[in-house]
mmCIF file of C-alpha atoms in Angstrom:
data_model
loop_
_atom_site.group_PDB
_atom_site.id
_atom_site.type_symbol
_atom_site.label_atom_id
_atom_site.label_comp_id
_atom_site.label_asym_id
_atom_site.label_seq_id
_atom_site.Cartn_x
_atom_site.Cartn_y
_atom_site.Cartn_z
ATOM 1 C CA UNK A 1055 13.889 83.034 71.218
ATOM 2 C CA UNK A 1056 10.178 83.602 71.511
ATOM 3 C CA UNK A 1057 9.888 84.313 67.768
ATOM 4 C CA UNK A 1058 11.446 80.529 67.319
ATOM 5 C CA UNK A 1059 8.753 79.128 69.362
ATOM 6 C CA UNK A 1060 6.083 81.053 67.870
ATOM 7 C CA UNK A 1061 7.264 79.968 64.641
ATOM 8 C CA UNK A 1062 7.594 76.635 65.355
ATOM 9 C CA UNK A 1063 3.851 76.417 66.459
ATOM 10 C CA UNK A 1064 2.681 78.491 63.506
ATOM 11 C CA UNK A 1065 4.460 75.790 61.597
ATOM 12 C CA UNK A 1066 2.871 72.950 63.499
ATOM 13 C CA UNK A 1067 -0.789 74.157 63.283
ATOM 14 C CA UNK A 1068 -0.030 74.937 59.975
ATOM 15 C CA UNK A 1069 1.356 71.040 58.654
ATOM 16 C CA UNK A 1070 -1.527 69.804 60.771
ATOM 17 C CA UNK A 1071 -4.390 72.068 58.839
ATOM 18 C CA UNK A 1072 -3.124 70.674 55.923
ATOM 19 C CA UNK A 1073 -2.861 67.320 56.631
ATOM 20 C CA UNK A 1074 -6.345 67.348 58.197
ATOM 21 C CA UNK A 1075 -7.720 69.055 55.223
ATOM 22 C CA UNK A 1076 -5.932 66.377 52.913
ATOM 23 C CA UNK A 1077 -7.381 64.130 54.612
ATOM 24 C CA UNK A 1078 -10.965 65.261 54.030
ATOM 25 C CA UNK A 1079 -12.061 66.202 57.611
ATOM 26 C CA UNK A 1080 -11.631 69.638 57.307
ATOM 27 C CA UNK A 1081 -15.039 71.753 57.644
ATOM 28 C CA UNK A 1082 -17.015 72.444 55.075
ATOM 29 C CA UNK A 1083 -15.955 75.859 53.724
ATOM 30 C CA UNK A 1084 -19.294 78.370 52.594
ATOM 31 C CA UNK A 1085 -19.811 78.941 49.132
ATOM 32 C CA UNK A 1086 -19.398 82.161 47.833
ATOM 33 C CA UNK A 1087 -21.324 84.220 45.070
ATOM 34 C CA UNK A 1088 -18.778 83.558 42.828
ATOM 35 C CA UNK A 1089 -18.367 79.946 43.234
ATOM 36 C CA UNK A 1090 -21.860 79.299 44.122
ATOM 37 C CA UNK A 1091 -23.789 77.014 41.775
ATOM 38 C CA UNK A 1092 -27.565 76.667 41.568
ATOM 39 C CA UNK A 1093 -29.339 75.071 38.806
ATOM 40 C CA UNK A 1094 -30.915 76.781 36.392
ATOM 41 C CA UNK A 1095 -34.289 77.539 36.976
ATOM 42 C CA UNK A 1096 -36.567 75.285 34.498
ATOM 43 C CA UNK A 1097 -39.215 77.266 32.760
ATOM 44 C CA UNK A 1098 -42.688 75.026 33.082
ATOM 45 C CA UNK A 1099 -44.971 76.238 30.331
ATOM 46 C CA UNK A 1100 -48.164 78.159 30.382
ATOM 47 C CA UNK A 1101 -51.126 76.196 29.585
ATOM 48 C CA UNK A 1102 -52.537 77.433 26.391
ATOM 49 C CA UNK A 1103 -56.228 77.765 25.894
ATOM 50 C CA UNK A 1104 -57.533 74.928 24.316
ATOM 51 C CA UNK A 1105 -59.997 74.349 21.468
ATOM 52 C CA UNK A 1106 -62.070 72.049 23.360
ATOM 53 C CA UNK A 1107 -63.225 71.990 26.899
ATOM 54 C CA UNK A 1108 -61.876 68.784 27.898
ATOM 55 C CA UNK A 1109 -57.817 69.572 27.603
ATOM 56 C CA UNK A 1110 -56.329 67.917 30.377
ATOM 57 C CA UNK A 1111 -53.452 69.939 31.818
ATOM 58 C CA UNK A 1112 -49.565 69.028 31.483
ATOM 59 C CA UNK A 1113 -47.777 67.155 34.482
ATOM 60 C CA UNK A 1114 -45.047 69.260 36.355
ATOM 61 C CA UNK A 1115 -41.856 68.461 34.836
ATOM 62 C CA UNK A 1116 -39.682 65.544 36.553
ATOM 63 C CA UNK A 1117 -36.634 66.028 38.716
ATOM 64 C CA UNK A 1118 -33.530 65.792 36.281
ATOM 65 C CA UNK A 1119 -30.108 64.839 37.438
ATOM 66 C CA UNK A 1120 -29.111 68.793 37.220
ATOM 67 C CA UNK A 1121 -31.208 69.690 39.749
ATOM 68 C CA UNK A 1122 -31.368 66.633 42.430
ATOM 69 C CA UNK A 1123 -28.992 66.682 45.280
ATOM 70 C CA UNK A 1124 -26.632 63.929 45.782
ATOM 71 C CA UNK A 1125 -26.553 62.363 49.261
ATOM 72 C CA UNK A 1126 -23.353 60.782 50.575
ATOM 73 C CA UNK A 1127 -23.778 57.019 50.915
ATOM 74 C CA UNK A 1128 -23.601 55.530 54.630
ATOM 75 C CA UNK A 1129 -20.791 52.977 55.147
ATOM 76 C CA UNK A 1130 -20.032 50.608 57.885
ATOM 77 C CA UNK A 1131 -16.926 50.474 58.425
ATOM 78 C CA UNK A 1132 -17.190 47.432 60.379
ATOM 79 C CA UNK A 1133 -18.337 45.349 57.344
ATOM 80 C CA UNK A 1134 -16.190 42.552 56.349
ATOM 81 C CA UNK A 1135 -16.385 44.174 52.175
ATOM 82 C CA UNK A 1136 -15.209 47.571 53.420
ATOM 83 C CA UNK A 1137 -12.230 45.846 55.770
ATOM 84 C CA UNK A 1138 -10.938 44.151 52.973
ATOM 85 C CA UNK A 1139 -11.366 46.957 50.275
ATOM 86 C CA UNK A 1140 -9.378 49.436 52.644
ATOM 87 C CA UNK A 1141 -6.622 47.453 54.213
ATOM 88 C CA UNK A 1142 -6.181 45.292 50.806
ATOM 89 C CA UNK A 1143 -6.709 41.958 52.596
ATOM 90 C CA UNK A 1144 -8.253 39.847 50.080
ATOM 91 C CA UNK A 1145 -7.058 36.497 49.768
ATOM 92 C CA UNK A 1146 -3.679 37.021 51.736
ATOM 93 C CA UNK A 1147 -1.917 35.040 53.986
ATOM 94 C CA UNK A 1148 -0.548 35.027 57.213
ATOM 95 C CA UNK A 1149 3.453 35.431 58.063
ATOM 96 C CA UNK A 1150 4.933 33.843 60.753
ATOM 97 C CA UNK A 1151 5.453 36.856 62.573
ATOM 98 C CA UNK A 1152 1.440 37.453 62.389
ATOM 99 C CA UNK A 1153 0.872 34.084 63.482
ATOM 100 C CA UNK A 1154 3.359 34.424 66.908
ATOM 101 C CA UNK A 1155 1.399 37.300 67.832
ATOM 102 C CA UNK A 1156 -1.949 35.526 67.604
ATOM 103 C CA UNK A 1157 -3.463 37.147 64.559
ATOM 104 C CA UNK A 1158 -5.999 35.208 62.798
ATOM 105 C CA UNK A 1159 -7.854 35.170 59.564
ATOM 106 C CA UNK A 1160 -11.746 35.032 59.744
ATOM 107 C CA UNK A 1161 -14.353 33.453 58.347
ATOM 108 C CA UNK A 1162 -14.799 36.489 55.895
ATOM 109 C CA UNK A 1163 -10.622 36.640 55.165
ATOM 110 C CA UNK A 1164 -9.874 39.602 57.025
ATOM 111 C CA UNK A 1165 -6.690 39.667 59.164
ATOM 112 C CA UNK A 1166 -7.468 40.029 62.850
ATOM 113 C CA UNK A 1167 -5.496 41.010 66.119
ATOM 114 C CA UNK A 1168 -6.421 38.761 68.766
ATOM 115 C CA UNK A 1169 -8.908 40.863 70.321
ATOM 116 C CA UNK A 1170 -10.624 40.948 67.058
ATOM 117 C CA UNK A 1171 -9.581 44.413 65.393
ATOM 118 C CA UNK A 1172 -8.733 44.188 61.894
ATOM 119 C CA UNK A 1173 -4.882 44.247 61.829
ATOM 120 C CA UNK A 1174 -3.404 47.823 60.061
ATOM 121 C CA UNK A 1175 0.225 47.897 58.993
ATOM 122 C CA UNK A 1176 2.232 50.855 59.819
ATOM 123 C CA UNK A 1177 5.585 49.869 58.444
ATOM 124 C CA UNK A 1178 5.916 48.653 54.543
ATOM 125 C CA UNK A 1179 8.315 45.809 55.862
ATOM 126 C CA UNK A 1180 5.709 44.505 57.895
ATOM 127 C CA UNK A 1181 3.459 43.373 54.884
ATOM 128 C CA UNK A 1182 2.608 39.873 53.645
ATOM 129 C CA UNK A 1183 3.395 38.887 50.980
ATOM 130 C CA UNK A 1184 0.915 40.549 48.086
ATOM 131 C CA UNK A 1185 -0.094 43.243 50.319
ATOM 132 C CA UNK A 1186 0.495 46.759 49.169
ATOM 133 C CA UNK A 1187 1.102 49.454 51.838
ATOM 134 C CA UNK A 1188 -1.629 52.238 52.338
ATOM 135 C CA UNK A 1189 -2.950 53.613 55.435
ATOM 136 C CA UNK A 1190 -6.458 52.405 57.115
ATOM 137 C CA UNK A 1191 -8.796 54.925 57.440
ATOM 138 C CA UNK A 1192 -7.612 56.475 60.857
ATOM 139 C CA UNK A 1193 -4.281 56.706 59.925
ATOM 140 C CA UNK A 1194 -1.884 59.242 58.152
ATOM 141 C CA UNK A 1195 -0.850 58.368 54.888
ATOM 142 C CA UNK A 1196 3.223 57.805 54.506
ATOM 143 C CA UNK A 1197 2.818 60.263 51.610
ATOM 144 C CA UNK A 1198 0.894 62.989 53.618
ATOM 145 C CA UNK A 1199 3.946 62.052 56.456
ATOM 146 C CA UNK A 1200 6.515 63.289 53.633
ATOM 147 C CA UNK A 1201 5.136 66.267 52.771
ATOM 148 C CA UNK A 1202 4.607 67.363 56.568
ATOM 149 C CA UNK A 1203 8.194 66.811 56.672
ATOM 150 C CA UNK A 1204 9.595 68.428 53.704
ATOM 151 C CA UNK A 1205 7.287 71.396 54.908
ATOM 152 C CA UNK A 1206 9.020 71.451 58.395
ATOM 153 C CA UNK A 1207 12.178 71.219 56.961
ATOM 154 C CA UNK A 1208 11.600 74.081 54.249
ATOM 155 C CA UNK A 1209 10.554 76.219 56.752
ATOM 156 C CA UNK A 1210 13.255 75.807 59.125
ATOM 157 C CA UNK A 1211 15.435 76.546 56.516
ATOM 158 C CA UNK A 1212 13.221 79.726 56.248
ATOM 159 C CA UNK A 1213 12.931 78.945 52.448
ATOM 160 C CA UNK A 1214 8.870 78.906 52.545
ATOM 161 C CA UNK A 1215 8.307 82.692 51.931
ATOM 162 C CA UNK A 1216 4.451 82.523 52.136
ATOM 163 C CA UNK A 1217 4.489 81.191 55.881
ATOM 164 C CA UNK A 1218 7.413 83.649 56.776
ATOM 165 C CA UNK A 1219 4.944 86.515 55.387
ATOM 166 C CA UNK A 1220 1.758 85.118 57.549
ATOM 167 C CA UNK A 1221 4.871 85.098 60.277
ATOM 168 C CA UNK A 1222 5.526 88.435 60.218
ATOM 169 C CA UNK A 1223 2.014 89.619 59.686
ATOM 170 C CA UNK A 1224 0.900 88.171 63.446
ATOM 171 C CA UNK A 1225 4.063 89.573 64.880
ATOM 172 C CA UNK A 1226 3.067 92.658 63.247
ATOM 173 C CA UNK A 1227 0.097 92.782 64.842
ATOM 174 C CA UNK A 1228 1.053 92.038 68.183
ATOM 175 C CA UNK A 1229 0.166 88.310 68.566
ATOM 176 C CA UNK A 1230 3.778 87.543 68.997
ATOM 177 C CA UNK A 1231 6.454 89.630 70.729
#
């Protein structure tokens, strides 16, 4: 019985880690020497003795795209543009069910709950006409939910050989009895 409980805990942790990683929230992984990418140093030409004493030194080389760092753009998740893009709300109208719930469309065209928060749709059948289903920024997507369910079913049936090997190794090392 303890083995099954331990196995279930491991499955949940593995699935949660996979979903977390897939969503982009996983911590950064350090680069290994094999995967590290460093730009090749650019050679600066040595000044040659000029024939005239008034020779000017060459300016230092300018930065090229190969040796500049990219920075992440800061996104305001409360901005109307972000909400309309992420929730696919541009040009949409309210359904009678949304109106009955007290939802409204603000001056920026965003469908909002009575408390002012943007409406999110967890069930594709709740979508107004013209919407496409895609989870909001803080929600798990339907695809990831289905993958997690398939992984759990695969483990429960004992078909996930890689996970079974990890569990067996943990048992051998004494983590589970």
